[in-house]
Amino acid sequence: MNGDVVLDVLVGIFLVAGGLLSLVAGIGLIRFPDVLSRMHSATKPQVLGVLLILLALAMSLRNGADLGTLVLIGGFQLSTAPLAAQMIGRAAYRTGRVHRESLDVDELADRSGTAHDRGE
Amino acid sequence: MTGDARPAGPDPSRRLGSGRLTDRAGSGWRALRGRLPGRRRWRDHLITVGWLVAVWSLLWGEFTVGNLLGGVLVAVVILVFLPLPRVTFGGRLRPLVLAGFVGRFVAELVVASVHVGWVAVRPGQPRNAIVAVRLRVRTDLNLALTAEVLSLVPGTLIVEADRETGTLYVHVLDIRGAEDLARSRERVLALEARLVRTIGSEAELRMLSPTTGNAEPGGPS
């Protein structure tokens, strides 16, 4: 009985934490100045938020098949969110949708066509 | 699978890793495919089919004979009609190191998420930067995995990847001064080093050592 209460409290904590992270991810999406910064918001807090909610679900469902599906969702979240963010960020950069004023350094602009042979 | 079980002959991952990748992407893949030993090709196919069948069964929610057969059918259709460029795993997996890698990844994911969340809600706009980082191990798999993990952990995001030179162009959120830039560069290289130590081959491990004596100053903390 007691173990169940502890588990329920943990589930609650994870659900709230996951929800909060998703919330700040949403706030970041609105507040950040350009696509590239917004993609940070869409990857890190968002992914961790989803993972925490999945973890809470797994802890309260405790069922083999559901667990497998949850693991699958988490895995795909981890592997697709960065990829999607990268493709969107790349498209944004290539079409010039970059907030230059907030960029201190841009070494991609320095590359400018020829210089893919810079040595280190 | 151990290192000495690898078939002799041209190792595709080392060929890519040597840095002289002169052929264009498409023909390069065809050339690579032709050189692969047949047994390894079949092994790769079998792993792919096994993975797809597992995903199929999990999506249905249960492992039954019907799901198994359906999964095999779908997997074969996918392999035949939607072939992907071949990415052969030339290294070897070190399970203990992998466990450490995963643990550190989770810790860093929490730190990065809280950081980005804080930047999102605090007053004012962050300063950002795009830095170019040249990886030391230039296999496609290493480039892809490093880029993938980088987008999740240390406050970075890939904007562009140059396959020929193995260079990643990384967008860094919340830069405060030049030392932050240097630090994010170091972190990219440290992450690459950790990844190679987890799944890289011996040859790839050797590529790490000469350029950087200590890519990871703090060690796995």
XYZ file of C-alpha atoms in Angstrom:
341
model
C 0.000 0.000 0.000
C 2.692 2.401 1.099
C 4.753 1.684 -1.981
C 1.804 2.617 -4.153
C 1.522 6.006 -2.477
C 5.221 6.702 -3.052
C 4.835 5.636 -6.645
C 1.799 7.867 -7.117
C 3.677 10.839 -5.672
C 6.594 10.167 -8.035
C 4.194 9.862 -10.972
C 2.658 13.191 -9.973
C 6.046 14.873 -9.725
C 7.125 13.596 -13.134
C 3.838 14.624 -14.753
C 4.027 18.150 -13.346
C 7.727 18.514 -14.203
C 7.091 17.272 -17.736
C 4.178 19.650 -18.124
C 6.221 22.587 -16.837
C 9.066 21.823 -19.243
C 6.627 21.657 -22.143
C 5.203 24.983 -20.969
C 8.584 26.754 -20.943
C 9.291 25.186 -24.331
C 6.111 26.863 -25.574
C 7.092 30.172 -23.978
C 10.493 29.920 -25.652
C 8.825 29.308 -29.013
C 6.983 32.582 -28.648
C 9.689 34.704 -27.059
C 12.843 33.767 -28.959
C 13.685 36.093 -31.839
C 14.376 33.666 -34.688
C 13.856 30.140 -35.946
C 17.242 28.878 -34.795
C 16.711 29.930 -31.179
C 13.192 28.583 -31.272
C 14.477 25.194 -32.361
C 16.466 25.006 -29.104
C 13.180 25.296 -27.330
C 11.602 22.643 -29.525
C 14.371 20.141 -28.853
C 15.676 20.229 -25.297
C 12.900 21.139 -22.824
C 10.238 19.717 -25.092
C 11.919 16.323 -25.463
C 12.682 16.031 -21.765
C 9.107 17.058 -20.986
C 7.724 14.296 -23.180
C 10.162 11.777 -21.704
C 9.115 12.664 -18.162
C 5.440 12.289 -19.022
C 6.156 8.938 -20.696
C 8.077 7.856 -17.601
C 5.156 8.807 -15.378
C 2.804 6.884 -17.663
C 5.041 3.834 -17.574
C 5.122 3.950 -13.791
C 1.367 4.103 -13.457
C 0.449 1.674 -16.245
C 3.030 -1.027 -15.404
C 2.041 -3.287 -18.249
C 4.443 -5.016 -20.632
C 2.884 -4.089 -23.940
C 2.209 -0.474 -22.931
C 5.769 -0.212 -21.700
C 7.064 -1.324 -25.091
C 4.966 1.273 -26.858
C 6.126 3.987 -24.457
C 9.761 3.052 -24.995
C 9.147 3.208 -28.720
C 7.576 6.667 -28.448
C 10.469 7.905 -26.325
C 13.041 6.477 -28.706
C 11.438 8.043 -31.727
C 11.079 11.326 -29.909
C 14.780 11.301 -29.078
C 15.818 10.418 -32.595
C 13.413 12.519 -34.659
C 13.138 15.800 -32.736
C 16.801 16.781 -33.279
C 16.618 15.777 -36.938
C 13.488 17.799 -37.570
C 14.987 20.767 -35.725
C 18.121 20.515 -37.816
C 16.237 20.386 -41.110
C 14.053 23.341 -40.130
C 17.057 25.300 -38.839
C 18.994 24.614 -42.006
C 16.115 25.695 -44.222
C 15.702 28.843 -42.136
C 19.379 29.701 -42.387
C 19.556 29.069 -46.113
C 16.570 31.307 -46.760
C 18.097 34.061 -44.640
C 15.646 33.916 -41.770
C 18.283 34.592 -39.157
C 18.098 37.319 -36.548
C 21.555 38.783 -37.221
C 21.469 41.281 -34.343
C 21.475 38.499 -31.765
C 24.318 36.567 -33.403
C 27.767 37.346 -31.997
C 29.668 35.060 -34.351
C 28.630 33.349 -37.580
C 31.315 31.067 -38.920
C 28.929 29.572 -41.444
C 28.651 32.953 -43.192
C 32.462 33.132 -43.237
C 32.604 29.910 -45.195
C 31.030 31.624 -48.221
C 31.376 29.113 -51.009
C 35.059 28.351 -51.489
C 36.600 27.956 -48.096
C 35.617 24.418 -47.214
C 39.274 23.631 -46.929
C 40.109 25.606 -43.846
C 42.754 23.740 -41.861
C 43.014 23.422 -38.156
C 31.449 -9.108 -32.223
C 35.090 -8.475 -31.650
C 37.523 -6.523 -33.740
C 39.392 -9.540 -35.077
C 36.215 -11.093 -36.446
C 36.079 -8.379 -39.060
C 36.615 -9.534 -42.617
C 39.866 -8.543 -44.254
C 39.883 -6.159 -47.158
C 38.836 -2.554 -47.546
C 36.949 -1.429 -44.490
C 34.379 1.109 -45.685
C 34.312 3.072 -42.476
C 38.058 3.554 -42.570
C 37.954 4.540 -46.197
C 35.484 7.294 -45.379
C 37.392 8.177 -42.275
C 40.637 8.771 -44.115
C 39.204 12.077 -45.185
C 39.866 11.817 -48.909
C 36.296 11.405 -49.968
C 36.515 12.634 -53.503
C 33.554 10.977 -55.183
C 30.120 12.524 -55.122
C 27.531 11.253 -52.735
C 25.501 9.000 -55.037
C 28.263 7.222 -56.863
C 30.186 6.997 -53.625
C 27.452 4.977 -52.070
C 27.258 2.672 -55.033
C 30.994 2.133 -54.952
C 30.795 1.456 -51.251
C 28.005 -1.003 -51.726
C 29.972 -2.932 -54.295
C 32.918 -3.314 -51.939
C 30.985 -4.598 -48.994
C 31.469 -8.273 -48.297
C 28.255 -10.191 -48.892
C 28.067 -11.660 -45.438
C 28.125 -8.268 -43.767
C 25.470 -7.016 -46.168
C 23.213 -9.860 -45.121
C 23.949 -9.183 -41.482
C 22.914 -5.536 -41.953
C 19.719 -6.620 -43.721
C 18.852 -9.064 -40.958
C 19.388 -6.446 -38.265
C 17.165 -4.021 -40.159
C 14.405 -6.616 -40.620
C 14.594 -7.599 -36.945
C 14.327 -3.992 -35.854
C 11.409 -3.257 -38.176
C 9.529 -6.364 -37.042
C 10.066 -5.361 -33.405
C 8.753 -1.845 -34.087
C 5.784 -3.244 -35.991
C 4.867 -5.582 -33.152
C 5.276 -2.834 -30.554
C 3.052 -0.531 -32.562
C 0.350 -3.206 -32.531
C 0.969 -3.658 -28.844
C 1.538 -7.400 -28.756
C 3.804 -10.106 -30.126
C 1.697 -12.597 -32.067
C 2.418 -14.843 -35.041
C 0.233 -12.629 -37.213
C 2.088 -9.485 -36.197
C 5.390 -11.257 -36.755
C 4.441 -12.284 -40.304
C 2.968 -8.872 -41.040
C 6.103 -7.234 -39.709
C 8.371 -9.365 -41.892
C 6.234 -8.522 -44.923
C 6.337 -4.790 -44.190
C 10.084 -4.924 -43.472
C 10.858 -6.674 -46.755
C 8.662 -4.219 -48.684
C 10.466 -1.301 -47.011
C 13.901 -2.745 -47.722
C 13.079 -3.455 -51.356
C 11.213 -0.283 -52.265
C 12.760 2.311 -49.942
C 16.464 1.493 -49.836
C 18.650 3.819 -47.794
C 22.330 4.602 -48.140
C 24.262 1.892 -46.400
C 25.737 2.814 -43.060
C 27.778 -0.067 -41.817
C 28.769 -0.189 -38.224
C 32.526 -0.681 -38.281
C 33.294 -0.204 -34.631
C 32.277 -2.178 -31.639
C 29.957 -1.520 -28.772
C 31.385 -1.192 -25.273
C 28.398 -1.830 -22.998
C 29.904 -0.373 -19.836
C 31.001 2.792 -21.579
C 27.558 2.954 -23.170
C 25.911 2.874 -19.759
C 28.124 5.751 -18.645
C 27.347 7.615 -21.853
C 23.601 7.212 -21.364
C 23.796 8.301 -17.739
C 25.744 11.396 -18.615
C 23.426 12.084 -21.548
C 20.394 12.081 -19.265
C 22.114 14.376 -16.754
C 23.139 16.768 -19.512
C 19.679 16.677 -21.044
C 18.221 17.833 -17.729
C 20.815 20.615 -17.405
C 20.324 21.756 -21.015
C 16.529 21.687 -20.727
C 16.503 23.730 -17.537
C 18.975 26.157 -19.088
C 16.933 26.675 -22.265
C 13.787 26.927 -20.165
C 15.388 29.601 -17.997
C 16.599 31.535 -21.048
C 13.045 31.361 -22.382
C 11.408 32.910 -19.326
C 14.048 35.341 -18.028
C 13.841 38.957 -19.162
C 15.859 40.040 -22.168
C 16.977 38.266 -25.327
C 19.912 35.814 -25.413
C 23.047 36.385 -27.484
C 23.792 33.523 -29.859
C 26.531 32.328 -32.174
C 27.159 29.867 -34.990
C 30.522 28.144 -34.690
C 32.209 25.692 -37.040
C 33.635 22.582 -35.451
C 35.660 20.092 -37.432
C 35.235 16.543 -36.206
C 38.209 14.234 -36.046
C 36.442 11.024 -37.054
C 34.756 11.670 -40.374
C 32.642 8.593 -40.904
C 29.025 9.238 -41.830
C 27.812 7.360 -38.793
C 29.932 9.418 -36.431
C 28.901 12.661 -38.126
C 25.221 11.734 -37.911
C 25.291 10.471 -34.337
C 27.319 13.416 -33.070
C 24.942 15.829 -34.773
C 21.966 13.998 -33.338
C 23.199 13.979 -29.753
C 24.493 17.546 -30.052
C 21.043 18.851 -30.826
C 19.829 17.410 -27.549
C 22.517 18.004 -25.009
C 24.873 20.871 -24.545
C 22.741 23.844 -25.541
C 23.602 23.450 -29.212
C 21.800 22.907 -32.503
C 23.182 21.820 -35.862
C 22.573 24.305 -38.649
C 24.643 22.697 -41.356
C 26.802 19.621 -41.737
C 29.582 19.461 -44.300
C 30.111 15.815 -45.054
C 33.234 16.269 -47.133
C 35.243 18.024 -44.448
C 33.400 16.520 -41.497
C 32.511 19.981 -40.246
C 29.474 20.727 -38.152
C 28.094 24.255 -37.991
C 26.590 24.595 -34.570
C 24.176 27.216 -33.285
C 24.822 27.981 -29.619
C 22.184 29.658 -27.494
C 23.046 32.175 -24.792
C 26.649 33.146 -25.453
C 28.387 35.428 -22.975
C 31.795 36.319 -24.271
C 34.606 34.579 -26.107
C 35.298 31.982 -23.446
C 31.766 30.643 -23.916
C 32.537 30.143 -27.608
C 35.736 28.249 -26.855
C 33.919 26.166 -24.290
C 31.134 25.147 -26.656
C 33.725 24.123 -29.239
C 35.454 21.987 -26.632
C 32.164 20.437 -25.628
C 31.367 19.414 -29.188
C 34.742 17.694 -29.511
C 34.409 16.127 -26.070
C 31.048 14.715 -27.053
C 32.503 13.287 -30.243
C 35.273 11.695 -28.196
C 32.798 10.148 -25.795
C 30.719 8.789 -28.668
C 33.739 7.226 -30.366
C 34.866 5.732 -27.081
C 31.429 4.142 -26.800
C 30.948 2.674 -30.259
C 34.038 3.516 -32.306
C 36.580 1.112 -33.772
C 40.199 1.025 -32.654
C 41.215 3.001 -35.738
C 38.698 5.716 -34.905
C 39.919 5.829 -31.340
C 43.449 6.420 -32.582
C 42.168 9.350 -34.650
C 41.105 11.062 -31.466
C 44.368 10.959 -29.620
C 46.983 12.899 -31.626
C 45.057 16.149 -32.065
C 43.690 16.391 -28.562
C 45.595 15.188 -25.560
C 42.725 15.941 -23.231
C 39.519 16.727 -25.043
C 37.625 16.132 -21.865
C 39.237 18.174 -19.112
C 36.916 17.142 -16.321
C 36.740 13.480 -17.221
C 33.469 11.585 -16.909
C 32.158 13.262 -13.804
